[in-house]
Coordinates of C-alpha atoms and ligand atoms in Angstrom, one line a residue:
M1 CA -37.2 61.4 33.7
G2 CA -33.8 61.8 35.0
S3 CA -35.1 58.5 37.6
V4 CA -33.4 55.1 37.5
T5 CA -34.8 51.9 37.3
T6 CA -33.4 49.6 39.5
T7 CA -35.0 46.1 40.7
I8 CA -33.9 45.2 44.4
P9 CA -35.6 42.3 45.7
V10 CA -38.9 43.1 47.8
T11 CA -36.9 41.7 51.2
D12 CA -34.0 44.3 50.6
Q13 CA -35.7 47.4 50.1
R14 CA -36.1 50.1 52.8
E15 CA -37.1 53.0 51.3
A16 CA -40.2 54.6 49.5
V17 CA -40.2 54.5 46.0
G18 CA -41.6 54.4 42.5
H19 CA -45.2 55.3 41.8
A20 CA -46.7 56.0 44.9
V21 CA -50.1 53.8 44.1
R22 CA -49.2 51.0 43.0
A23 CA -45.4 51.0 45.7
A24 CA -48.6 51.4 48.8
Y25 CA -50.5 48.0 46.8
L26 CA -47.5 46.5 47.1
Y27 CA -46.2 47.4 50.1
S28 CA -50.3 46.2 52.0
A29 CA -49.5 42.5 50.4
V30 CA -46.3 42.7 52.1
A31 CA -47.8 43.3 55.4
D32 CA -50.1 40.1 54.6
V33 CA -47.8 38.2 53.8
A34 CA -45.6 39.1 56.6
A35 CA -48.7 39.1 59.4
L36 CA -49.6 35.8 57.5
T37 CA -46.2 33.9 57.7
G38 CA -43.6 36.1 60.3
D39 CA -41.3 36.0 57.7
E40 CA -38.5 37.9 59.5
K41 CA -37.3 39.7 56.0
L42 CA -40.8 41.3 55.3
L43 CA -40.9 42.7 58.1
L44 CA -37.7 43.9 58.2
A45 CA -38.9 45.6 55.2
I46 CA -42.3 46.8 55.6
D47 CA -41.5 47.7 59.0
S48 CA -38.2 50.3 57.5
I49 CA -40.7 51.0 54.4
W50 CA -42.9 52.7 56.2
Q51 CA -40.6 54.6 59.0
N52 CA -39.0 55.6 55.4
V53 CA -42.7 57.3 54.6
V54 CA -44.3 58.4 57.9
T55 CA -40.4 60.3 58.8
K56 CA -39.7 62.5 55.6
K57 CA -42.4 61.3 52.7
I58 CA -45.9 61.6 53.7
Y59 CA -47.4 65.2 53.5
V60 CA -49.4 67.3 56.5
Q61 CA -52.9 66.6 54.8
G62 CA -51.5 63.1 54.4
G63 CA -50.8 62.8 50.9
L64 CA -48.6 60.0 48.8
G65 CA -45.9 60.5 46.1
A66 CA -44.9 64.1 45.4
I67 CA -43.8 64.2 42.3
P68 CA -45.7 64.3 39.3
S69 CA -43.5 63.0 37.2
G70 CA -43.6 59.4 37.1
E71 CA -46.6 60.3 39.9
R72 CA -44.2 59.1 42.6
F73 CA -42.5 59.2 46.2
G74 CA -39.5 62.1 46.4
E75 CA -36.3 61.5 47.7
N76 CA -36.3 61.9 52.0
Y77 CA -38.0 65.0 53.0
E78 CA -38.8 66.4 49.3
L79 CA -42.2 67.4 49.8
P80 CA -43.0 71.2 47.8
N81 CA -46.0 72.0 48.0
A82 CA -46.7 74.7 44.6
T83 CA -46.0 71.1 42.5
A84 CA -47.7 68.4 45.3
Y85 CA -49.6 65.6 43.3
N86 CA -50.4 63.7 46.0
E87 CA -52.9 60.9 44.3
T88 CA -56.0 60.2 45.0
C89 CA -55.4 56.5 44.7
A90 CA -52.4 57.2 46.1
A91 CA -54.2 58.0 49.3
I92 CA -56.7 55.5 49.0
A93 CA -54.3 53.0 48.8
G94 CA -52.0 54.4 52.1
V95 CA -55.1 53.7 53.6
Y96 CA -55.3 49.6 52.8
W97 CA -51.6 49.9 53.7
N98 CA -52.0 51.7 57.2
Y99 CA -54.7 49.0 57.6
R100 CA -53.2 46.1 57.2
M101 CA -50.7 47.8 59.3
F102 CA -52.3 48.1 62.3
L103 CA -53.8 44.6 61.5
L104 CA -49.9 43.4 61.3
H105 CA -48.7 45.4 64.6
G106 CA -51.8 45.4 66.8
D107 CA -50.9 49.2 67.8
S108 CA -53.0 52.7 66.8
K109 CA -50.3 54.9 65.4
Y110 CA -50.7 53.0 62.4
I111 CA -54.7 54.1 62.5
D112 CA -54.1 57.8 63.2
V113 CA -51.4 57.8 59.9
L114 CA -54.9 56.8 58.5
E115 CA -57.1 58.4 60.1
K116 CA -55.2 61.2 59.1
Q117 CA -55.2 60.2 55.5
L118 CA -58.6 59.7 55.5
Y119 CA -60.2 62.6 56.9
N120 CA -58.2 65.4 54.6
G121 CA -55.6 63.8 52.0
L122 CA -58.8 61.0 50.6
I123 CA -61.7 63.0 51.0
S124 CA -60.9 66.1 49.4
G125 CA -60.4 63.6 46.2
V126 CA -64.6 64.0 46.1
G127 CA -66.8 66.8 45.6
L128 CA -69.3 67.4 47.8
D129 CA -71.5 67.5 44.9
G130 CA -70.4 63.6 44.5
K131 CA -69.9 63.6 41.8
S132 CA -66.4 66.0 41.0
F133 CA -63.1 64.2 41.2
F134 CA -59.6 65.6 42.2
Y135 CA -56.7 63.3 40.3
T136 CA -54.5 65.3 41.8
N137 CA -54.7 66.9 44.9
A138 CA -53.0 70.5 46.0
M139 CA -51.4 71.6 48.7
Q140 CA -51.6 74.9 47.8
I141 CA -53.2 77.4 44.7
K142 CA -51.9 80.6 43.9
N143 CA -53.4 83.4 40.9
N144 CA -49.2 83.6 39.8
F145 CA -48.4 80.3 39.3
H146 CA -49.1 77.3 37.0
H147 CA -48.2 73.5 36.9
H148 CA -49.1 70.6 34.1
S149 CA -50.5 68.8 36.7
M150 CA -52.4 70.9 39.4
E151 CA -55.8 71.2 39.3
P152 CA -57.5 73.7 40.8
E153 CA -61.2 72.0 40.7
R154 CA -62.2 69.1 40.3
S155 CA -63.6 67.4 36.9
G156 CA -66.7 64.6 36.5
W157 CA -64.3 62.2 34.2
F158 CA -60.6 61.3 33.5
D159 CA -59.2 59.7 30.8
C160 CA -57.4 57.7 33.3
S161 CA -60.3 57.5 35.5
C162 CA -58.7 55.4 38.6
C163 CA -59.6 58.0 41.4
P164 CA -63.5 57.8 40.5
T165 CA -63.7 54.4 40.5
N166 CA -61.1 54.1 43.7
I167 CA -63.5 56.7 46.5
S168 CA -66.5 54.6 44.7
R169 CA -65.1 51.2 46.4
M170 CA -63.3 52.6 49.1
I171 CA -66.0 54.6 50.6
P172 CA -68.7 51.6 51.5
S173 CA -66.0 50.1 53.1
I174 CA -65.3 53.0 55.4
P175 CA -67.8 50.3 58.2
G176 CA -64.8 47.9 57.7
Y177 CA -62.0 49.9 59.3
V178 CA -64.3 50.9 62.6
Y179 CA -63.6 47.8 64.9
A180 CA -61.2 45.0 64.7
Q181 CA -60.9 42.1 67.3
T182 CA -58.4 39.4 69.1
K183 CA -60.3 36.3 71.0
N184 CA -60.7 37.9 74.5
A185 CA -60.8 42.1 72.9
V186 CA -62.7 44.9 70.7
Y187 CA -61.0 48.1 69.2
V188 CA -62.0 50.9 68.3
N189 CA -59.5 52.6 65.5
L190 CA -62.4 55.4 64.0
F191 CA -65.3 56.6 65.3
V192 CA -68.4 56.6 63.8
S193 CA -72.5 56.5 65.0
G194 CA -73.8 53.7 64.2
K195 CA -74.1 50.7 65.5
A196 CA -72.2 47.8 65.0
T197 CA -72.8 44.0 66.1
L198 CA -69.5 41.7 67.0
Q199 CA -69.1 37.6 68.3
V200 CA -67.1 38.1 71.3
H201 CA -66.4 34.2 72.9
G202 CA -69.3 33.0 70.6
K203 CA -72.0 35.4 71.0
P204 CA -73.1 38.8 69.8
V205 CA -71.7 42.3 71.9
S206 CA -74.0 45.6 70.1
I207 CA -72.0 48.3 70.2
I208 CA -73.9 51.3 69.5
Q209 CA -71.4 54.4 68.8
E210 CA -73.2 58.4 69.5
N211 CA -70.9 61.5 68.3
N212 CA -70.5 64.0 66.1
Y213 CA -67.3 63.8 65.4
P214 CA -64.9 65.5 63.8
W215 CA -66.2 68.3 64.7
D216 CA -66.6 67.5 68.2
G217 CA -64.5 65.4 70.4
G218 CA -67.5 64.1 72.9
L219 CA -67.8 60.8 72.3
S220 CA -70.2 58.2 73.8
F221 CA -70.1 53.9 73.4
T222 CA -73.4 52.0 75.0
V223 CA -72.5 48.4 75.2
T224 CA -74.7 45.4 75.6
P225 CA -73.4 41.8 75.4
Q226 CA -75.3 39.0 74.9
K227 CA -75.0 37.8 78.7
N228 CA -72.4 39.4 81.1
D229 CA -68.9 39.3 79.4
D230 CA -65.5 39.5 80.6
F231 CA -63.4 41.7 77.8
S232 CA -61.4 44.7 76.3
L233 CA -62.3 47.5 74.6
L234 CA -59.2 49.7 73.5
V235 CA -59.9 53.0 72.4
R236 CA -57.9 54.5 70.3
I237 CA -56.7 58.1 71.6
P238 CA -56.0 59.2 68.2
G239 CA -52.0 61.1 68.0
W240 CA -53.6 64.4 68.1
A241 CA -55.5 63.9 71.3
R242 CA -52.2 63.5 73.1
N243 CA -50.3 66.0 71.6
E244 CA -48.5 64.2 68.8
A245 CA -49.2 65.4 64.9
I246 CA -47.7 62.2 63.4
P247 CA -46.1 59.2 64.7
S248 CA -42.8 60.7 63.8
N249 CA -40.8 64.4 64.3
L250 CA -42.4 65.6 60.5
Y251 CA -44.5 67.1 62.1
T252 CA -45.0 68.9 65.5
F253 CA -47.7 70.8 66.5
T254 CA -46.2 74.0 68.8
G255 CA -47.2 75.5 71.8
S256 CA -49.1 73.2 74.8
Q257 CA -52.7 71.6 75.0
Q258 CA -55.4 72.9 76.8
G259 CA -57.8 70.0 76.5
K260 CA -56.9 66.9 78.3
V261 CA -58.6 62.9 77.9
T262 CA -61.1 62.0 80.0
I263 CA -63.1 58.5 80.6
T264 CA -66.1 57.8 82.4
I265 CA -68.6 54.7 82.5
N266 CA -71.5 54.9 83.3
G267 CA -71.2 58.4 84.7
Q268 CA -68.1 57.5 86.4
P269 CA -64.8 58.0 86.2
V270 CA -63.0 55.1 84.8
S271 CA -58.8 53.4 85.2
Y272 CA -57.3 52.3 82.7
I273 CA -54.4 51.3 81.5
T274 CA -52.4 53.4 78.3
E275 CA -50.6 50.6 75.6
K276 CA -49.6 50.8 72.2
G277 CA -52.1 54.5 72.3
Y278 CA -55.6 52.2 73.1
A279 CA -56.6 52.9 76.4
V280 CA -57.2 49.7 77.8
I281 CA -61.2 48.9 79.4
K282 CA -61.2 45.3 80.6
R283 CA -64.4 44.6 82.3
T284 CA -67.0 42.5 82.9
W285 CA -69.3 44.3 81.1
K286 CA -73.0 44.7 81.3
K287 CA -76.0 45.5 79.1
G288 CA -76.5 48.8 78.5
D289 CA -73.0 50.0 79.5
V290 CA -72.5 53.5 78.7
L291 CA -68.4 54.6 77.8
K292 CA -68.0 57.8 77.1
V293 CA -64.4 59.6 76.1
D294 CA -64.0 63.1 75.4
L295 CA -61.3 63.9 73.1
P296 CA -59.9 67.8 73.5
M297 CA -60.9 69.8 70.2
D298 CA -57.9 73.0 70.6
V299 CA -56.8 74.8 67.3
R300 CA -53.3 73.5 67.0
R301 CA -50.5 75.0 65.3
V302 CA -48.4 72.4 63.3
V303 CA -44.9 72.5 62.2
A304 CA -42.8 70.9 59.6
N305 CA -39.3 69.1 60.4
E306 CA -37.2 71.7 59.2
K307 CA -35.3 69.5 56.5
V308 CA -38.5 70.4 54.7
K309 CA -37.3 73.1 52.7
D310 CA -41.0 74.7 51.6
D311 CA -42.4 74.3 55.1
I312 CA -39.9 76.8 57.0
G313 CA -41.0 79.4 58.7
K314 CA -44.5 78.3 58.1
V315 CA -47.1 76.9 59.8
A316 CA -50.1 74.4 59.2
L317 CA -53.9 74.8 61.3
Q318 CA -55.1 71.1 63.2
R319 CA -58.2 70.9 65.1
G320 CA -58.7 67.7 65.8
P321 CA -58.2 64.9 63.0
L322 CA -59.0 67.7 60.1
I323 CA -56.1 70.2 58.5
Y324 CA -57.4 73.3 57.8
C325 CA -56.3 75.4 55.0
A326 CA -57.9 78.9 53.4
E327 CA -59.1 79.6 50.4
W328 CA -60.4 82.7 47.9
A329 CA -63.9 82.1 49.0
D330 CA -63.8 82.9 52.8
N331 CA -61.0 85.4 52.5
N332 CA -62.0 88.2 50.0
G333 CA -60.6 86.9 46.9
R334 CA -56.8 85.7 47.7
A335 CA -55.6 83.4 50.6
A336 CA -51.8 83.6 49.5
N337 CA -51.7 86.7 50.6
I338 CA -51.9 85.3 54.7
L339 CA -49.8 85.7 57.6
M340 CA -50.4 83.4 60.8
P341 CA -47.5 85.1 63.6
S342 CA -47.4 83.2 66.5
D343 CA -49.3 84.5 68.7
A344 CA -52.8 84.1 66.1
V345 CA -56.0 83.6 68.7
F346 CA -58.4 81.5 66.8
E347 CA -62.2 80.8 67.1
A348 CA -63.6 77.6 65.7
R349 CA -66.8 78.0 65.0
F350 CA -69.8 75.5 63.3
Q351 CA -71.1 76.9 60.8
P352 CA -74.6 74.6 59.3
D353 CA -74.7 76.1 56.0
L354 CA -70.8 76.2 55.0
L355 CA -70.0 73.9 52.9
N356 CA -72.7 71.1 53.8
G357 CA -72.1 72.2 57.8
V358 CA -68.4 72.4 58.4
E359 CA -66.5 73.7 61.5
V360 CA -64.1 76.6 60.1
L361 CA -61.6 78.3 62.2
Q362 CA -61.1 82.2 62.5
S363 CA -58.7 84.5 63.6
E364 CA -57.4 88.2 63.0
V365 CA -53.9 88.0 60.9
P366 CA -51.9 90.2 59.2
V367 CA -53.2 90.3 55.1
I368 CA -50.4 91.8 52.2
S369 CA -51.9 94.1 50.0
I370 CA -49.1 94.8 47.3
D371 CA -49.8 99.0 45.9
E372 CA -48.6 98.5 42.3
K373 CA -49.3 102.3 41.5
A374 CA -47.7 103.5 44.3
Q375 CA -45.2 100.2 44.2
T376 CA -45.6 99.4 48.2
V377 CA -46.5 96.7 50.0
N378 CA -48.7 96.8 53.0
T379 CA -49.9 94.3 55.6
S380 CA -53.0 95.2 57.5
R381 CA -55.3 93.2 60.2
K382 CA -58.2 91.4 58.4
T383 CA -60.3 88.5 60.0
V384 CA -59.5 85.5 58.1
T385 CA -61.5 82.1 57.6
A386 CA -59.6 78.5 57.6
I387 CA -62.1 75.4 56.2
P388 CA -61.2 71.8 56.6
Y389 CA -59.1 71.4 53.6
Y390 CA -61.0 68.2 52.9
A391 CA -63.2 70.8 51.5
W392 CA -61.7 73.3 49.6
A393 CA -63.1 73.6 45.0
N394 CA -66.1 73.8 46.1
R395 CA -67.4 77.1 45.2
G396 CA -65.1 77.5 42.1
K397 CA -61.3 78.6 41.0
G398 CA -59.0 80.1 43.4
E399 CA -56.1 80.4 45.5
M400 CA -55.9 77.7 48.5
M401 CA -52.8 77.8 51.5
V402 CA -52.5 74.7 53.7
W403 CA -48.7 76.2 55.1
F404 CA -48.7 79.6 56.2
P405 CA -45.6 81.9 56.6
E406 CA -45.6 82.3 60.3
K407 CA -43.7 86.1 59.7
F408 CA -43.3 88.5 55.8
K409 CA -39.9 88.0 55.8
D410 CA -41.0 84.1 54.9
V411 CA -43.6 84.7 52.0
D412 CA -42.7 83.9 48.9
I413 CA -43.3 85.9 46.3
N414 CA -42.3 83.3 43.7
P415 CA -44.0 79.7 44.5
Ligands
LIG1 ZN1 -55.8 57.5 40.7

């Protein structure tokens, strides 16, 4: 409907178009072939297409493919909230693609986007029960608006059931995304507790990660080479810990970051250089060396580029890699009536019994109510609770918002 099909050789493509899932699979393959062949035309094409997506065509929770008709990418900056499509498979394809872009360039910005997708718009595709799934991942649900492709709750199965099977294949592959290697360097890309054994210079090196990520920014790595060995450990310092909401100007944090990144080895501060978003720690590693990295977990306000019409005057909330939303279940049955003024102060609190254990954000902010009898619109201050976006729609159907108007004048009376 309305879209024109043209055929352009992949080497001439500069913009992400068409069916988002199939496109991102194609881009994954292009990145692989470009890495293996060094073909400059493919490199230019895939770098341009990635730049186009990250500067103009990705939702704040990492979702790809804004438009329901054709399950496709929208025009530049066309990221509507009311009708967002965001197929689960597209977020999965985005992880495949960004991982290959990392392998191609060794830059952490690709893992920043991968992490954004993985922790937000990808795992939102599966319910906390592990057996209910979203095909599309909404950006907002309002009581007074319905759309044919909008899913306010997850389903057990679909007629076209790509997403459940794709999730089932994706989740077990996550360990493969945690580390990467070159001859003299080990990359730590994701922060997941566990033990891994890698071969460095032909000898085993074990790395034990212990953390409570993404709730806590304290990361511990115990490194044990079979024999003392010289190599570099490259630890990704996430963009969000460096005051960067996404590696482009599509989304930015407002206000300043209070916390800062600290790194120690065996309790001593360590000097390091930063290269392509990685803290490069080059040393002779000895059995039982303990590297500790502390990432600041400030609650951040995210604003979109002013060219994204739907997000003008609105703010989203992020803590660590997680994008938050407000859901009806925590907020007196509504979410579309919440304002988030620029001076709102947030308290982050871990709630072990809520949604399998989540850090919630709470703030006292103005909430709108309509008195239909008196025909008046009122605001009153209420404590509002936000939960991680991935955990929404696990307690029944109702309103959900990711972007909140800062001022009353920016409230959409219509969707
Ligand atoms: Zn799918």
